Tab-separated table of C-alpha atoms in Angstrom:
chain	number	residue	atom	x	y	z
A	1	MET	CA	0.000	0.000	0.000
A	2	SER	CA	1.262	3.496	-0.712
A	3	GLY	CA	3.476	4.853	2.045
A	4	GLU	CA	1.541	8.124	2.127
A	5	ALA	CA	-1.110	8.290	4.845
A	6	HIS	CA	-4.435	9.937	4.112
A	7	VAL	CA	-6.345	10.578	7.319
A	8	ASP	CA	-7.758	14.123	7.078
A	9	PRO	CA	-8.672	16.098	3.945
A	10	THR	CA	-6.179	18.633	2.655
A	11	ARG	CA	-7.263	22.265	2.626
A	12	GLU	CA	-7.468	22.115	-1.195
A	13	ALA	CA	-9.659	18.994	-1.145
A	14	PHE	CA	-11.957	20.475	1.503
A	15	ASN	CA	-12.276	23.693	-0.511
A	16	ALA	CA	-13.143	21.661	-3.639
A	17	PHE	CA	-15.818	19.816	-1.623
A	18	LYS	CA	-17.280	23.111	-0.361
A	19	ALA	CA	-17.344	24.539	-3.907
A	20	LEU	CA	-19.702	21.767	-5.073
A	21	PRO	CA	-23.483	22.152	-4.657
A	22	ARG	CA	-24.531	21.906	-1.007
A	23	ASP	CA	-28.265	21.363	-1.485
A	24	VAL	CA	-28.113	17.936	-3.150
A	25	PRO	CA	-28.016	14.460	-1.574
A	26	ILE	CA	-24.553	12.903	-1.407
A	27	HIS	CA	-22.986	9.520	-0.794
A	28	MET	CA	-19.545	9.318	0.799
A	29	LEU	CA	-17.494	6.195	0.073
A	30	ASN	CA	-15.315	5.431	3.110
A	31	LEU	CA	-12.351	3.047	2.866
A	32	ILE	CA	-10.447	2.633	6.133
A	33	ARG	CA	-7.226	0.891	7.083
A	34	TYR	CA	-6.620	0.800	10.832
A	35	ARG	CA	-3.393	1.344	12.690
A	36	GLU	CA	-2.192	-1.701	14.589
A	37	VAL	CA	-2.173	0.410	17.777
A	38	ALA	CA	-4.196	3.617	18.057
A	39	ALA	CA	-2.055	6.783	18.147
A	40	TYR	CA	-3.747	9.232	20.500
A	41	PRO	CA	-2.309	12.608	21.435
A	42	GLU	CA	-0.308	12.295	24.658
A	43	ARG	CA	-2.840	13.991	26.948
A	44	HIS	CA	-5.993	12.491	25.424
A	45	GLU	CA	-8.190	10.496	27.822
A	46	ASN	CA	-7.729	7.357	25.680
A	47	ALA	CA	-3.938	7.664	25.368
A	48	GLY	CA	-2.030	4.821	26.960
A	49	LYS	CA	-4.975	2.395	26.956
A	50	GLY	CA	-3.265	0.245	24.325
A	51	TRP	CA	-6.318	0.243	22.082
A	52	SER	CA	-6.066	-1.160	18.588
A	53	GLY	CA	-6.956	1.078	15.676
A	54	GLU	CA	-10.155	-0.918	15.267
A	55	ARG	CA	-11.120	-0.292	18.904
A	56	ALA	CA	-10.422	3.437	18.550
A	57	TYR	CA	-12.579	3.519	15.402
A	58	GLN	CA	-15.403	1.853	17.333
A	59	GLU	CA	-15.087	4.672	19.868
A	60	TYR	CA	-15.276	7.165	16.998
A	61	GLY	CA	-18.501	5.516	15.829
A	62	LYS	CA	-19.965	5.646	19.336
A	63	THR	CA	-19.054	9.306	19.906
A	64	SER	CA	-19.816	10.647	16.417
A	65	GLY	CA	-22.889	8.491	15.715
A	66	PRO	CA	-25.442	10.743	17.441
A	67	ILE	CA	-24.180	13.766	15.482
A	68	PHE	CA	-24.204	11.766	12.214
A	69	GLN	CA	-27.820	10.736	12.860
A	70	ARG	CA	-28.874	14.228	13.951
A	71	VAL	CA	-27.787	15.726	10.601
A	72	GLY	CA	-29.738	12.994	8.771
A	73	GLY	CA	-26.851	10.686	7.903
A	74	SER	CA	-27.200	6.943	7.499
A	75	VAL	CA	-25.048	4.069	6.308
A	76	VAL	CA	-26.554	2.641	3.104
A	77	TRP	CA	-23.937	-0.053	2.448
A	78	ARG	CA	-21.228	-1.788	4.456
A	79	GLY	CA	-18.912	-4.529	3.239
A	80	ALA	CA	-16.114	-6.798	4.461
A	81	PHE	CA	-12.951	-6.751	2.336
A	82	GLN	CA	-11.995	-9.950	0.528
A	83	THR	CA	-9.486	-9.234	-2.268
A	84	VAL	CA	-8.368	-6.697	-4.871
A	85	LEU	CA	-9.320	-7.705	-8.418
A	86	THR	CA	-8.247	-4.491	-10.168
A	87	GLY	CA	-5.751	-2.189	-8.482
A	88	PRO	CA	-2.647	-2.488	-6.334
A	89	ALA	CA	-2.381	-6.050	-4.996
A	90	ASP	CA	-1.122	-4.842	-1.609
A	91	GLU	CA	-4.084	-2.524	-1.074
A	92	HIS	CA	-6.643	-3.747	1.429
A	93	TRP	CA	-9.213	-2.116	3.696
A	94	ASP	CA	-10.335	-3.022	7.190
A	95	ALA	CA	-13.644	-1.187	6.839
A	96	ALA	CA	-15.659	-0.076	3.824
A	97	PHE	CA	-19.010	1.672	3.823
A	98	ILE	CA	-21.110	4.285	2.076
A	99	ALA	CA	-22.600	7.044	4.213
A	100	GLN	CA	-25.607	8.909	2.848
A	101	TYR	CA	-26.409	12.521	3.728
A	102	PRO	CA	-29.572	14.412	2.807
A	103	ASN	CA	-27.296	17.108	1.361
A	104	ALA	CA	-23.678	18.230	1.438
A	105	GLY	CA	-24.620	20.946	3.910
A	106	ALA	CA	-25.500	18.217	6.437
A	107	PHE	CA	-22.004	16.724	6.057
A	108	LEU	CA	-20.453	20.168	6.575
A	109	GLU	CA	-22.686	20.730	9.609
A	110	MET	CA	-21.447	17.451	11.082
A	111	VAL	CA	-17.716	18.018	10.547
A	112	THR	CA	-17.870	21.547	11.975
A	113	ASP	CA	-19.949	20.575	15.032
A	114	PRO	CA	-17.928	21.179	18.248
A	115	GLU	CA	-18.837	17.730	19.631
A	116	TYR	CA	-17.771	16.098	16.371
A	117	ARG	CA	-14.413	17.868	16.523
A	118	VAL	CA	-13.841	16.114	19.861
A	119	ALA	CA	-15.103	12.754	18.551
A	120	VAL	CA	-12.956	12.844	15.388
A	121	ILE	CA	-9.791	12.564	17.500
A	122	ASN	CA	-10.735	8.885	17.887
A	123	ARG	CA	-10.815	8.518	14.094
A	124	GLN	CA	-7.476	10.255	13.691
A	125	ALA	CA	-5.954	7.931	16.310
A	126	ALA	CA	-7.477	4.847	14.661
A	127	VAL	CA	-6.718	5.344	10.979
A	128	GLN	CA	-3.470	4.476	9.251
A	129	THR	CA	-4.824	5.596	5.874
A	130	SER	CA	-8.222	6.100	4.292
A	131	ARG	CA	-10.181	7.303	1.323
A	132	LEU	CA	-13.258	9.507	1.584
A	133	ILE	CA	-14.852	10.067	-1.810
A	134	ARG	CA	-17.984	12.088	-2.549
A	135	PHE	CA	-20.535	10.827	-5.065
A	136	THR	CA	-23.904	12.045	-6.293
A	137	PRO	CA	-26.467	9.238	-6.022
A	138	MET	CA	-27.859	8.282	-9.424
A	139	GLU	CA	-30.783	6.209	-10.599
A	140	GLY	CA	-30.053	3.590	-13.182
A	141	ASP	CA	-31.066	0.348	-14.801
A	142	PRO	CA	-30.420	-2.359	-12.169
A	143	GLY	CA	-29.442	-4.766	-14.975
A	144	SER	CA	-26.771	-2.509	-16.469
A	145	PHE	CA	-23.438	-0.971	-15.478
A	146	GLY	CA	-24.075	2.114	-17.614
């Protein structure tokens, strides 16, 4: 897997996200690879507990979940990784899911919420690398890829 870690969006990526329409439903593809041992800031209440990245991500889900639900978010798909068919052979993910938001404004409301900013420290401690990719939901023929 690439040596470069992707945990938080860059300023440029976040600005590109904010420049897109905010009043349309969005789906966010989440691909997560956990750290072996969570890396909390030294003075954080969970520092020194020896949690795995997976355990720290569970804490993130517990602490951010109420905010996610309050803004109208829901998980519409979750999957367990098996193998890479097309792409780098060494790339694998510990968690994969698609989060749905009623609009991009709801996502922005969540990530700027003061309680979320506290909760996200668990995610930052948990994640070795990740991908967070915005999509517009589309209708289509269920029997066709196009």
